[in-house]
mmCIF file of C-alpha atoms in Angstrom:
data_model
loop_
_atom_site.group_PDB
_atom_site.id
_atom_site.type_symbol
_atom_site.label_atom_id
_atom_site.label_comp_id
_atom_site.label_asym_id
_atom_site.label_seq_id
_atom_site.Cartn_x
_atom_site.Cartn_y
_atom_site.Cartn_z
ATOM 1 C CA MET I 29 67.568 100.910 65.115
ATOM 2 C CA LEU I 30 68.913 98.763 62.288
ATOM 3 C CA SER I 31 72.335 97.259 62.735
ATOM 4 C CA THR I 32 75.097 97.937 60.195
ATOM 5 C CA ILE I 33 74.686 94.400 58.820
ATOM 6 C CA SER I 34 70.914 94.810 58.468
ATOM 7 C CA ARG I 35 71.338 98.094 56.619
ATOM 8 C CA SER I 36 73.873 96.561 54.238
ATOM 9 C CA LEU I 37 71.531 93.675 53.465
ATOM 10 C CA LEU I 38 68.602 96.004 52.805
ATOM 11 C CA ARG I 39 70.538 98.543 50.713
ATOM 12 C CA PRO I 40 70.118 96.789 47.306
ATOM 13 C CA PHE I 41 66.360 96.516 47.808
ATOM 14 C CA VAL I 42 66.005 100.132 48.970
ATOM 15 C CA ALA I 43 68.109 101.330 46.047
ATOM 16 C CA ARG I 44 66.043 99.273 43.641
ATOM 17 C CA ALA I 45 62.808 100.778 44.972
ATOM 18 C CA MET I 46 64.161 104.300 44.377
ATOM 19 C CA VAL I 47 64.989 103.694 40.722
ATOM 20 C CA SER I 48 62.210 104.527 38.252
ATOM 21 C CA SER I 49 63.276 102.207 35.431
ATOM 22 C CA ILE I 50 65.276 99.074 34.874
ATOM 23 C CA ARG I 51 69.009 99.452 34.370
ATOM 24 C CA LYS I 52 71.859 97.373 33.043
ATOM 25 C CA GLY I 53 73.165 95.250 35.915
ATOM 26 C CA ASP I 54 69.766 94.839 37.574
ATOM 27 C CA SER I 55 68.319 91.469 38.467
ATOM 28 C CA ILE I 56 64.804 90.676 37.273
ATOM 29 C CA ASP I 57 64.273 89.065 40.685
ATOM 30 C CA PHE I 58 64.210 92.552 42.280
ATOM 31 C CA TYR I 59 61.005 93.350 40.376
ATOM 32 C CA HIS I 60 57.494 92.331 41.371
ATOM 33 C CA ASP I 61 54.154 91.908 39.613
ATOM 34 C CA LEU I 62 55.659 90.904 36.282
ATOM 35 C CA ASP I 63 52.619 88.936 35.153
ATOM 36 C CA VAL I 64 52.115 88.732 31.392
ATOM 37 C CA GLN I 65 49.793 86.857 29.063
ATOM 38 C CA MET I 66 50.910 84.305 26.506
ATOM 39 C CA PRO I 67 49.278 84.750 23.065
ATOM 40 C CA ARG I 68 46.331 82.439 22.409
ATOM 41 C CA SER I 69 42.810 82.463 21.038
ATOM 42 C CA PHE I 70 39.937 83.782 23.126
ATOM 43 C CA GLU I 71 38.570 80.235 23.422
ATOM 44 C CA ASP I 72 41.885 78.951 24.775
ATOM 45 C CA ALA I 73 42.185 81.877 27.170
ATOM 46 C CA GLU I 74 38.652 81.294 28.380
ATOM 47 C CA GLY I 75 39.461 77.620 28.841
ATOM 48 C CA ASP I 76 42.434 78.315 31.135
ATOM 49 C CA GLY I 77 40.637 81.039 33.060
ATOM 50 C CA PHE I 78 42.681 83.804 31.437
ATOM 51 C CA ALA I 79 45.719 82.603 33.365
ATOM 52 C CA TRP I 80 48.707 84.896 33.801
ATOM 53 C CA THR I 81 52.356 83.883 33.401
ATOM 54 C CA ASP I 82 55.180 85.180 35.580
ATOM 55 C CA PHE I 83 57.758 86.766 33.268
ATOM 56 C CA LYS I 84 60.524 85.568 35.564
ATOM 57 C CA ASN I 85 59.720 81.973 34.617
ATOM 58 C CA LEU I 86 60.218 82.819 30.943
ATOM 59 C CA VAL I 87 63.820 83.903 31.497
ATOM 60 C CA LYS I 88 64.843 81.642 34.377
ATOM 61 C CA ASP I 89 68.191 79.851 33.906
ATOM 62 C CA LYS I 90 68.452 81.019 30.293
ATOM 63 C CA THR I 91 70.012 83.675 28.109
ATOM 64 C CA VAL I 92 67.095 85.583 26.627
ATOM 65 C CA ALA I 93 66.979 88.581 24.302
ATOM 66 C CA VAL I 94 63.903 90.717 24.920
ATOM 67 C CA PHE I 95 62.623 93.501 22.730
ATOM 68 C CA ALA I 96 59.564 95.591 23.466
ATOM 69 C CA LEU I 97 57.625 97.813 21.106
ATOM 70 C CA PRO I 98 54.736 100.289 21.235
ATOM 71 C CA GLY I 99 52.328 97.991 19.418
ATOM 72 C CA VAL I 100 51.073 97.152 15.980
ATOM 73 C CA THR I 101 52.543 100.202 14.222
ATOM 74 C CA GLY I 102 54.201 100.552 10.827
ATOM 75 C CA THR I 103 57.712 100.623 12.310
ATOM 76 C CA CYS I 104 56.925 97.628 14.527
ATOM 77 C CA ASN I 105 55.638 95.588 11.588
ATOM 78 C CA LYS I 106 58.105 96.656 8.913
ATOM 79 C CA GLU I 107 61.325 97.175 10.852
ATOM 80 C CA HIS I 108 61.452 96.127 14.483
ATOM 81 C CA VAL I 109 59.943 92.634 14.357
ATOM 82 C CA PRO I 110 61.687 91.742 11.039
ATOM 83 C CA SER I 111 65.026 92.798 12.535
ATOM 84 C CA TRP I 112 64.694 90.214 15.310
ATOM 85 C CA ARG I 113 62.845 87.583 13.279
ATOM 86 C CA ASP I 114 65.429 87.568 10.495
ATOM 87 C CA ASN I 115 68.344 87.446 12.956
ATOM 88 C CA ALA I 116 66.893 84.811 15.291
ATOM 89 C CA GLU I 117 69.245 82.071 14.092
ATOM 90 C CA ALA I 118 72.292 84.341 14.308
ATOM 91 C CA LEU I 119 71.333 85.297 17.850
ATOM 92 C CA LYS I 120 71.004 81.647 18.855
ATOM 93 C CA ALA I 121 74.387 80.931 17.305
ATOM 94 C CA ALA I 122 75.775 83.740 19.469
ATOM 95 C CA GLY I 123 74.441 82.087 22.629
ATOM 96 C CA VAL I 124 70.867 83.370 22.972
ATOM 97 C CA ASP I 125 68.405 80.644 23.954
ATOM 98 C CA GLU I 126 65.227 82.515 23.081
ATOM 99 C CA VAL I 127 63.996 85.849 21.724
ATOM 100 C CA LEU I 128 60.929 87.419 23.377
ATOM 101 C CA CYS I 129 58.805 90.217 21.923
ATOM 102 C CA VAL I 130 56.717 92.189 24.443
ATOM 103 C CA SER I 131 53.699 94.104 23.170
ATOM 104 C CA VAL I 132 51.093 96.112 25.094
ATOM 105 C CA ASN I 133 48.018 94.411 23.676
ATOM 106 C CA ASP I 134 45.647 91.670 24.759
ATOM 107 C CA ALA I 135 46.669 88.033 24.290
ATOM 108 C CA CYS I 136 44.219 87.400 21.442
ATOM 109 C CA THR I 137 45.379 90.422 19.442
ATOM 110 C CA VAL I 138 49.037 89.476 19.906
ATOM 111 C CA ASP I 139 48.213 85.897 18.882
ATOM 112 C CA ALA I 140 46.720 87.045 15.572
ATOM 113 C CA TRP I 141 49.441 89.636 15.018
ATOM 114 C CA ALA I 142 52.252 87.150 15.686
ATOM 115 C CA SER I 143 50.951 84.777 13.027
ATOM 116 C CA TYR I 144 51.071 87.679 10.560
ATOM 117 C CA VAL I 145 54.532 89.135 11.331
ATOM 118 C CA ASP I 146 56.270 85.860 12.276
ATOM 119 C CA PRO I 147 54.512 82.977 10.471
ATOM 120 C CA GLU I 148 57.479 80.619 10.968
ATOM 121 C CA GLY I 149 57.474 81.098 14.727
ATOM 122 C CA GLU I 150 61.069 82.309 15.121
ATOM 123 C CA LEU I 151 60.144 84.510 18.093
ATOM 124 C CA THR I 152 58.200 84.081 21.326
ATOM 125 C CA PHE I 153 55.546 86.778 21.719
ATOM 126 C CA VAL I 154 54.364 88.067 25.080
ATOM 127 C CA ALA I 155 51.266 90.190 25.731
ATOM 128 C CA ASP I 156 51.215 92.886 28.404
ATOM 129 C CA PRO I 157 47.532 93.949 28.300
ATOM 130 C CA SER I 158 47.443 95.677 31.689
ATOM 131 C CA LEU I 159 50.887 97.311 31.418
ATOM 132 C CA LYS I 160 52.017 95.362 34.497
ATOM 133 C CA PHE I 161 55.364 94.399 33.015
ATOM 134 C CA THR I 162 55.922 97.676 31.176
ATOM 135 C CA GLU I 163 55.143 99.749 34.248
ATOM 136 C CA ALA I 164 57.432 97.622 36.439
ATOM 137 C CA MET I 165 60.239 98.201 33.928
ATOM 138 C CA GLY I 166 59.575 101.953 34.002
ATOM 139 C CA MET I 167 58.988 101.904 30.244
ATOM 140 C CA LYS I 168 55.500 103.380 29.820
ATOM 141 C CA LEU I 169 55.116 105.676 26.812
ATOM 142 C CA ASP I 170 52.067 107.934 26.544
ATOM 143 C CA LEU I 171 50.996 108.038 22.909
ATOM 144 C CA SER I 172 47.512 109.384 23.615
ATOM 145 C CA LYS I 173 48.089 112.363 21.340
ATOM 146 C CA ASN I 174 48.712 109.875 18.530
ATOM 147 C CA GLY I 175 45.489 108.066 19.324
ATOM 148 C CA LEU I 176 47.335 104.981 20.587
ATOM 149 C CA GLY I 177 46.870 105.401 24.350
ATOM 150 C CA VAL I 178 49.585 104.343 26.800
ATOM 151 C CA LYS I 179 52.027 101.856 25.312
ATOM 152 C CA SER I 180 55.583 100.626 25.843
ATOM 153 C CA SER I 181 58.764 102.438 24.960
ATOM 154 C CA ARG I 182 60.809 100.770 22.270
ATOM 155 C CA TYR I 183 63.778 98.982 23.849
ATOM 156 C CA SER I 184 65.731 95.746 23.978
ATOM 157 C CA MET I 185 67.672 93.947 26.681
ATOM 158 C CA LEU I 186 69.697 90.815 27.217
ATOM 159 C CA ILE I 187 68.872 88.791 30.326
ATOM 160 C CA GLU I 188 71.358 86.152 31.425
ATOM 161 C CA ASN I 189 70.223 83.926 34.291
ATOM 162 C CA GLY I 190 67.948 86.700 35.524
ATOM 163 C CA ASP I 191 70.478 89.537 35.226
ATOM 164 C CA VAL I 192 70.153 92.379 32.717
ATOM 165 C CA THR I 193 73.535 92.444 30.969
ATOM 166 C CA GLU I 194 72.598 94.708 28.036
ATOM 167 C CA LEU I 195 69.922 97.395 27.732
ATOM 168 C CA PHE I 196 69.123 99.691 24.817
ATOM 169 C CA VAL I 197 66.284 102.225 25.108
ATOM 170 C CA GLU I 198 65.135 104.289 22.142
ATOM 171 C CA LYS I 199 64.134 107.947 22.200
ATOM 172 C CA GLY I 200 60.466 108.272 21.363
ATOM 173 C CA LEU I 201 59.368 106.051 18.496
ATOM 174 C CA ASP I 202 62.821 105.725 16.905
ATOM 175 C CA MET I 203 64.101 102.280 15.940
ATOM 176 C CA ASP I 204 67.877 102.136 15.987
ATOM 177 C CA ILE I 205 69.741 100.839 19.032
ATOM 178 C CA SER I 206 66.992 98.364 19.988
ATOM 179 C CA SER I 207 67.552 96.370 16.798
ATOM 180 C CA ALA I 208 68.761 92.771 16.689
ATOM 181 C CA GLU I 209 71.775 93.920 14.681
ATOM 182 C CA ASN I 210 72.906 96.137 17.552
ATOM 183 C CA MET I 211 72.416 93.321 20.059
ATOM 184 C CA LEU I 212 74.461 90.974 17.859
ATOM 185 C CA LYS I 213 77.251 93.519 17.676
ATOM 186 C CA HIS I 214 77.431 93.725 21.458
ATOM 187 C CA LEU I 215 77.247 89.938 21.823
ATOM 188 C CA LYS I 216 80.206 89.544 19.472
ATOM 189 C CA CYS I 217 82.149 92.254 21.273
ATOM 190 C CA GLY I 218 81.434 90.535 24.588
ATOM 191 C CA LYS I 219 82.693 87.204 23.271
ATOM 192 C CA ALA I 220 85.861 88.800 21.910
ATOM 193 C CA ARG I 221 86.473 90.563 25.230
ATOM 194 C CA ALA I 222 85.959 87.310 27.163
ATOM 195 C CA ALA I 223 88.413 85.533 24.855
ATOM 196 C CA ARG I 224 91.037 88.223 25.412
ATOM 197 C CA GLU I 225 90.553 88.053 29.169
ATOM 198 C CA ALA I 226 90.859 84.251 29.081
ATOM 199 C CA LEU I 227 94.241 84.609 27.378
ATOM 200 C CA GLN I 228 95.465 86.704 30.308
ATOM 201 C CA THR I 229 94.819 83.960 32.871
ATOM 202 C CA PRO I 230 97.750 81.742 33.963
ATOM 203 C CA PHE I 231 96.250 78.813 32.062
ATOM 204 C CA GLY I 232 95.755 80.938 28.956
ATOM 205 C CA ILE I 233 99.331 82.189 29.068
ATOM 206 C CA TYR I 234 100.579 78.622 29.578
ATOM 207 C CA MET I 235 98.590 77.304 26.618
ATOM 208 C CA ALA I 236 99.772 80.168 24.409
ATOM 209 C CA ASN I 237 103.387 79.396 25.222
ATOM 210 C CA ILE I 238 103.176 75.690 24.368
ATOM 211 C CA GLU I 239 101.409 76.147 21.036
#
């Protein structure tokens, strides 16, 4: 029999295992097998033994905006990537350290694609060739009827020191709430809310009264 203390310690992990997809408020640390591939040429990949990278290391101790897309589709090329690429500087000004783009393709394909859609290197691209990351997030999207196979849902999230503080998941192949513009709007709202809350602290009230 588990003691009351043991049950309370295990509850977050049991609850996490019962949830089919990531949620706002989750910690990336609760997820396992988040290996991804960094984009590179086949020669470079062969040279490093096709090494995998733990996604957790990409977001550790940072504020990172992540957006994932089905693949190299018209909407991905013409709308989704440009939304984040063109707002990269604004996002960094709002406190984001890095912007990651996750695509279900092999590292070599993503390497070539990234040079096409983001020639200035504003974004960091991540390849998920085996769907390890996408499956762990509960974001698989079956597009077999479209001839695209199993890909990723279109979504975006903000990860702050390992915690998911914002999450926007699209319906089907739509591109609306997972845009950089929507993330910026929520970042600005969050800053404004934090400023208002700071004014309600004893120190904030004191400073307001002496100005």
